[in-house]
Coordinates of N, CA and C in Angstrom, one line a residue:
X1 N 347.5 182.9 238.2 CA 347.3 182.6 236.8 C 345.8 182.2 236.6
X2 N 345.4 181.1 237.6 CA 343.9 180.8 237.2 C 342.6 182.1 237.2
X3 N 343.1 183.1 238.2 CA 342.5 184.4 238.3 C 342.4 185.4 236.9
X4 N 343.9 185.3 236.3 CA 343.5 186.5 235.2 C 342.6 185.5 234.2
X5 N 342.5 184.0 234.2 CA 341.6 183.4 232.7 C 340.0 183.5 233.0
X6 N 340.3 183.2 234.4 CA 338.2 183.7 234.8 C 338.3 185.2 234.7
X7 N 338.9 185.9 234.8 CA 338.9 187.6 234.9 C 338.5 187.7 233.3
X8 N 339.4 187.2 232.5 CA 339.2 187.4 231.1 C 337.9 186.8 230.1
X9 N 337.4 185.8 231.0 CA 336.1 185.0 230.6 C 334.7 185.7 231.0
X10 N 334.9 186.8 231.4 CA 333.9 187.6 232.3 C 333.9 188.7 231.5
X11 N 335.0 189.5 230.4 CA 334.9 190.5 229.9 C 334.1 190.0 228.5
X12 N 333.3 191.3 228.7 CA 331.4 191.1 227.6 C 332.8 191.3 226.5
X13 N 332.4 190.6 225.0 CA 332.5 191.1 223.9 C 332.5 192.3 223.3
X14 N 333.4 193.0 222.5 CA 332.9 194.3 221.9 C 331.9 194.0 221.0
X15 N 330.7 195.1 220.7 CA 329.5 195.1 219.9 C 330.3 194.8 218.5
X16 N 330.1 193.9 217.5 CA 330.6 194.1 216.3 C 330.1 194.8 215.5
X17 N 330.6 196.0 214.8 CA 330.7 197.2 214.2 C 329.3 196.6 212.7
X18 N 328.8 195.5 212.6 CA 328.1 195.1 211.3 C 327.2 194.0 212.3
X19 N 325.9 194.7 212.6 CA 324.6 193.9 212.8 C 323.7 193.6 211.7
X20 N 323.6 192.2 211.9 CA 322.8 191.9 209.9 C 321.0 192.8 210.2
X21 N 320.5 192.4 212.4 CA 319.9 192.9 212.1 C 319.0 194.1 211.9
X22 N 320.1 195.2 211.8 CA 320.1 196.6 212.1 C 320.3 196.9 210.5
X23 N 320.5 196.4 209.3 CA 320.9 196.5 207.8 C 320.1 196.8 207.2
X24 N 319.6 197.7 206.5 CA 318.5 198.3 205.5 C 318.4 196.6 204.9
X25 N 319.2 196.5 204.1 CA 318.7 195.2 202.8 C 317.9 193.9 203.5
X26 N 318.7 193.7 204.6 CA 318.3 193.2 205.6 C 316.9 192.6 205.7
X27 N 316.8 194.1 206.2 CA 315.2 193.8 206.4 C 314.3 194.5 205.7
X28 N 314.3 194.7 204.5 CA 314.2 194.5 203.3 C 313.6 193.5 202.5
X29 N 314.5 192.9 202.7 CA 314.7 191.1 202.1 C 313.1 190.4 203.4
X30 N 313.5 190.8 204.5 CA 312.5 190.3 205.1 C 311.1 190.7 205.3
X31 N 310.5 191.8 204.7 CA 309.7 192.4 204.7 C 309.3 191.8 203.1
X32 N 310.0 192.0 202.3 CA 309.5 191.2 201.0 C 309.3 189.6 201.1
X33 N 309.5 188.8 201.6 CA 308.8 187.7 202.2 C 308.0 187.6 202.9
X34 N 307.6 188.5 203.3 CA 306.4 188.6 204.5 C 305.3 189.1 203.2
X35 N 305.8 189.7 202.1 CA 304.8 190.1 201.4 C 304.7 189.1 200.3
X36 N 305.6 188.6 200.0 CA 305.4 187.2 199.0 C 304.7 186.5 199.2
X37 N 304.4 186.0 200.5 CA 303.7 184.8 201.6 C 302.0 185.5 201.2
X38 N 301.7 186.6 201.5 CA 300.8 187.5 201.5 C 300.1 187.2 200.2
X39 N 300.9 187.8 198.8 CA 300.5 188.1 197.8 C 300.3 186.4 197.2
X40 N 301.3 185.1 197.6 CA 300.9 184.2 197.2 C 299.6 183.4 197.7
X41 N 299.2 183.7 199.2 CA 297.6 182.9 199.6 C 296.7 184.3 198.9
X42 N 296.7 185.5 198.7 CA 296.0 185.8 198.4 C 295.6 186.7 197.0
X43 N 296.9 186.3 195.8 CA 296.4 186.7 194.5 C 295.0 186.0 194.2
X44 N 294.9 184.6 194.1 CA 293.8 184.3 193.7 C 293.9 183.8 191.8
X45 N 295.6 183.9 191.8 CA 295.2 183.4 190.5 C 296.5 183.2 190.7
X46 N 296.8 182.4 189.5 CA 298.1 181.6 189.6 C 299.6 182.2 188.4
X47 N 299.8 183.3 189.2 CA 301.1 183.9 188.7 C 301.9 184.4 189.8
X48 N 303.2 184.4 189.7 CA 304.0 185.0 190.1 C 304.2 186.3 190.2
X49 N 304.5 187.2 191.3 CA 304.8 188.3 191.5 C 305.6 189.3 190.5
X50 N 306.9 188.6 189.8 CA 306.7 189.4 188.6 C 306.3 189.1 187.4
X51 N 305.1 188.2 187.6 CA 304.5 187.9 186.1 C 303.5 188.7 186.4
X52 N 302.8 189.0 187.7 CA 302.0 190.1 187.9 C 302.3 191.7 187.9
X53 N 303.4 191.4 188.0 CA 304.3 192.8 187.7 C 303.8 193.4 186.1
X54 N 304.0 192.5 185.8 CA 304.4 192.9 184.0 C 302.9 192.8 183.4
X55 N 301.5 191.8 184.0 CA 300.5 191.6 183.5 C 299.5 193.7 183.9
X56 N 300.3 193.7 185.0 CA 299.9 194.9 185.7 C 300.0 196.2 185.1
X57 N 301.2 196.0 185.1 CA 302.1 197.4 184.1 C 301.2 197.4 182.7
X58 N 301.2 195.9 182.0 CA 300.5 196.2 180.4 C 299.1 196.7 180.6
X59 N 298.6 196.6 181.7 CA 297.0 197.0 181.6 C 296.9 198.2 181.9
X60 N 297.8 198.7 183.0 CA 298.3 200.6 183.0 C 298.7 201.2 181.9
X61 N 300.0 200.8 181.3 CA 300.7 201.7 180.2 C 300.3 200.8 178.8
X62 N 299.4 200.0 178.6 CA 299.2 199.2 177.4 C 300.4 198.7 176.6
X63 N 300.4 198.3 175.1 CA 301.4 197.6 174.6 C 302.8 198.4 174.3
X64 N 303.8 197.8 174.6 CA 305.1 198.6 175.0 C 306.0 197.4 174.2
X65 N 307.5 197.7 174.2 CA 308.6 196.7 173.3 C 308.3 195.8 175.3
X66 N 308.9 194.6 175.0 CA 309.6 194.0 176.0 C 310.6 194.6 176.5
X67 N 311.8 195.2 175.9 CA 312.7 196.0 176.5 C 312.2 197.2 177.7
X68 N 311.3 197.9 176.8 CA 311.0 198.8 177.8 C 309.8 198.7 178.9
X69 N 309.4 197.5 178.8 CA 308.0 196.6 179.7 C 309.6 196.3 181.1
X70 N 310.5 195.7 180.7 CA 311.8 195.2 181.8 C 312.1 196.8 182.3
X71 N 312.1 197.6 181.6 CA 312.5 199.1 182.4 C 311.5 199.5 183.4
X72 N 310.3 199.5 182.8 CA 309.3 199.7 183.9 C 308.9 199.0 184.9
X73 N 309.3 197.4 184.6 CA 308.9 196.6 186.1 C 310.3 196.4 186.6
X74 N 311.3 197.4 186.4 CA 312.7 197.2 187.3 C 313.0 195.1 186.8
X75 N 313.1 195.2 185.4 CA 313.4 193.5 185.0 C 314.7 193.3 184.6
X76 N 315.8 192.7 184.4 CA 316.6 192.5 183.5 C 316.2 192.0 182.4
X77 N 317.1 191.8 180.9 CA 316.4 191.8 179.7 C 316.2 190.4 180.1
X78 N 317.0 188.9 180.3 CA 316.6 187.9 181.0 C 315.2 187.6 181.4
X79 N 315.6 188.0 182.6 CA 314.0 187.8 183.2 C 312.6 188.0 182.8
X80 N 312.8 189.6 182.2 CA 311.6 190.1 181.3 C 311.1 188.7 180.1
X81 N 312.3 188.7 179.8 CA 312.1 187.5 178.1 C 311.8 186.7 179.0
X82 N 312.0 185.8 179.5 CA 311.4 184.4 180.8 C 309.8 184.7 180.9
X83 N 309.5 185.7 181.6 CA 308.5 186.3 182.4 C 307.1 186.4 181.0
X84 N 307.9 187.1 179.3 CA 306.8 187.2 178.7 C 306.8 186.1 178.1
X85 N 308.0 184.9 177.8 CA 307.8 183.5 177.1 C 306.4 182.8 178.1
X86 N 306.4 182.9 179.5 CA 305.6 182.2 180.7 C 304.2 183.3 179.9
X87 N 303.6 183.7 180.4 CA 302.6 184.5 180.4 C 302.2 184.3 178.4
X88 N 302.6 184.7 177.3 CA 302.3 184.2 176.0 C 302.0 182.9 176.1
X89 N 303.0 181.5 176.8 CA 302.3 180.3 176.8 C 301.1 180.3 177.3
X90 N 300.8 181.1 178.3 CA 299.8 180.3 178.7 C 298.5 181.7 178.4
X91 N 298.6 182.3 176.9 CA 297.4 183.0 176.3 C 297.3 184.3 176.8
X92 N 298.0 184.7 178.2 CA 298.0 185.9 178.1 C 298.3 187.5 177.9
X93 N 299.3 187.5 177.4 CA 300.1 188.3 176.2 C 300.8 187.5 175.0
X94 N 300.6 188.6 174.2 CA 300.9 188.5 172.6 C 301.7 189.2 172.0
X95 N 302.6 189.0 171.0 CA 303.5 190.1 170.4 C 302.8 190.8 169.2
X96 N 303.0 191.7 168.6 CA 302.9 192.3 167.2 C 303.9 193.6 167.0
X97 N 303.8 193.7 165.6 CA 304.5 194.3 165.0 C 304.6 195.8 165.4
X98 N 305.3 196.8 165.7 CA 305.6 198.4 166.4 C 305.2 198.7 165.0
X99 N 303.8 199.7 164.8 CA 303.4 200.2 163.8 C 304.6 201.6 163.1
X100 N 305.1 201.8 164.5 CA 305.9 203.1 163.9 C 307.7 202.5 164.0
X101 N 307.8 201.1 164.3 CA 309.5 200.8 163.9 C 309.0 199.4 163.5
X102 N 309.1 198.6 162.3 CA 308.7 197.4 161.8 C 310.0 196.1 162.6
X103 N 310.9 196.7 163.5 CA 312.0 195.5 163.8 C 311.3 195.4 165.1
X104 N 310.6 196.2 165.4 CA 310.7 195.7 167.0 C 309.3 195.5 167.3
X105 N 308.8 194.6 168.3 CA 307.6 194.1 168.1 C 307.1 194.5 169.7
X106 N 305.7 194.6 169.8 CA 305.3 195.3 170.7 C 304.5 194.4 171.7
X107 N 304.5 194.2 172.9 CA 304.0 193.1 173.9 C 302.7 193.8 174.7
X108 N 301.3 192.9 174.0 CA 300.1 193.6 174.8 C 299.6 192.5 175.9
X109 N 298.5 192.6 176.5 CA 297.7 191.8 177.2 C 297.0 191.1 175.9
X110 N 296.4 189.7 176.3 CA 295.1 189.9 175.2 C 294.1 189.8 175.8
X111 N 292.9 189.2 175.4 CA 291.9 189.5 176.2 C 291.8 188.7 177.2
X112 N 292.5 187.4 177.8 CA 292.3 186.9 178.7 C 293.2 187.5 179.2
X113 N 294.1 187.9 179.2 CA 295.2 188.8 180.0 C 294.1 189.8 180.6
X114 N 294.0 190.7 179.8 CA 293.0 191.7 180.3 C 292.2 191.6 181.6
X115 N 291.5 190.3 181.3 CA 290.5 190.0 182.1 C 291.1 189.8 183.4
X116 N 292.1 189.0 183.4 CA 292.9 188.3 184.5 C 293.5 189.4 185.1
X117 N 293.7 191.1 184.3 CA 294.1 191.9 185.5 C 293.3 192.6 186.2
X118 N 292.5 192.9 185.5 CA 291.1 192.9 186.2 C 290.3 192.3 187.4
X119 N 290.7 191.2 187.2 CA 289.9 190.1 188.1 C 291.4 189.8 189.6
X120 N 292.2 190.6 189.5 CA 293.2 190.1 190.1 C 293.7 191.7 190.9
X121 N 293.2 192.5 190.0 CA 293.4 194.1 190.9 C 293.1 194.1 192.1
X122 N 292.0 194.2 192.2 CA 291.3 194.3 194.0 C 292.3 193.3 194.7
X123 N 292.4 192.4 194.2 CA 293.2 191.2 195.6 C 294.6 191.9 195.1
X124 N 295.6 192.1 194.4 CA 296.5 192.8 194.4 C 296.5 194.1 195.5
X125 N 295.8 194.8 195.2 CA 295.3 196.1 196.1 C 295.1 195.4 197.8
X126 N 294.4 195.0 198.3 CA 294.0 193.6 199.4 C 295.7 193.4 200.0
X127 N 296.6 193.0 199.3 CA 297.8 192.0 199.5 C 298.5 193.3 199.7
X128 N 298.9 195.1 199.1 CA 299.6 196.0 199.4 C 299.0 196.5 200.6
X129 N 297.4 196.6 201.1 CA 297.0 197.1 202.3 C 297.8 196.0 203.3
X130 N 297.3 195.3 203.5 CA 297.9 194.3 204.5 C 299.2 194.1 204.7
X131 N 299.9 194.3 203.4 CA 301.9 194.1 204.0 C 301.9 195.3 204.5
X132 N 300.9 196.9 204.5 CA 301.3 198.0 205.4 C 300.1 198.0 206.9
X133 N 299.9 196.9 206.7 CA 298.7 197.0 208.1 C 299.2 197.1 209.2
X134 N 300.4 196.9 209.8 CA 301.5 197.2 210.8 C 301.5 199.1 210.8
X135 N 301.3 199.5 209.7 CA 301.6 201.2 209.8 C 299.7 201.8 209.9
X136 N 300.0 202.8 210.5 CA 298.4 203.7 210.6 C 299.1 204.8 209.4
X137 N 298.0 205.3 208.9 CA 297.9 205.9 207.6 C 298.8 206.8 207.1
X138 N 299.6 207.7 208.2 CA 300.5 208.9 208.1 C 301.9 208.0 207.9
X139 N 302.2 206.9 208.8 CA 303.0 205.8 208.2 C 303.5 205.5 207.2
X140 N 302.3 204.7 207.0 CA 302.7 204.2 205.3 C 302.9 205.0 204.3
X141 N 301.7 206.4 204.7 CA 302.5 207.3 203.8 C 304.4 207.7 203.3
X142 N 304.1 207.9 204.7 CA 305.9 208.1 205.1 C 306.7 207.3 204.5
X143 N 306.4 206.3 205.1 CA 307.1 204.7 204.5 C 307.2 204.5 202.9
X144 N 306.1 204.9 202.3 CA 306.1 205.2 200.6 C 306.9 206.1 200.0
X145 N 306.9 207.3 200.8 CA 307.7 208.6 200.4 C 309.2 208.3 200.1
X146 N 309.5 207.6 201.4 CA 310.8 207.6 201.8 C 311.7 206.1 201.1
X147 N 310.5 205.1 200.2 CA 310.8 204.0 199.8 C 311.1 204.7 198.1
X148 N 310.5 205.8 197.8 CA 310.5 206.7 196.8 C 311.7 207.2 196.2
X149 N 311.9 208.0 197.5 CA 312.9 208.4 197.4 C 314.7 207.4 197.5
X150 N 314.3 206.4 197.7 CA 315.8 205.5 198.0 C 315.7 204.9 196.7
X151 N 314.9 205.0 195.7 CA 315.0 203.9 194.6 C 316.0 204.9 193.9

């Protein structure tokens, strides 16, 4: 009897069929922390990653509704409204009126916005080289293609 419980104490485990860390989201999730850590010592100015999202977007595609400013930075309507109430308090976007629909009002930079994307590009740019500095150039390409194509 004491023979078959050490016999049984000796048999390895089967592999469980769900390794967290073998998981796309996984490490995912951990790779975006490694770039949060990154983008937060080195934006250089004091916003959050998607208040930089959205300061970023308005200086590329200029003034847009809030609705569709949340489509383009992947926002829910929530968050977007959060994201432009923060950034309007503190001066740098503004609403006005949609010249061509009078209900719906249009969300720009203003000029301290402006400045601040400006002044925050290069270290933005700085913070994307370095979360791919683990890859040599054909890599990261890859790595972009294929992050491309999964959205």
């Amino acid at each position: 009897m004491a023979g078959r419980v050490l016999a049984k104490r000796n048999v390895k485990p089967l592999r469980p069929s769900y390794i967290l860390d073998e998981q796309i989201g996984f490490i995912l999730r951990q790779v975006w922390q490694r770039h949060t850590t990154i983008f937060a010592r080195d934006i250089g100015i004091n916003l959050t990653p998607t208040q930089w999202a959205a300061v970023a977007k308005l200086a590329e595609a200029g003034p847009c509704s809030q609705n569709q400013l949340g489509r383009l930075t992947a926002m829910d309507v929530a968050t977007i409204k959060g994201v432009i109430d923060r950034l309007t308090a503190r001066g740098l976007t503004e609403t006005s009126p949609d010249p061509e629909d009078g209900r719906r009002l249009l969300v720009s930079l203003t000029r301290a916005g402006q400045q601040l994307a400006e002044k925050a590009a290069p270290n933005a740019l700085a913070i994307s080289k370095e979360t791919l500095a683990p890859l040599d150039t054909k890599e990261r390409e890859m790595l972009l293609a294929l992050l491309h194509r999964l959205r």
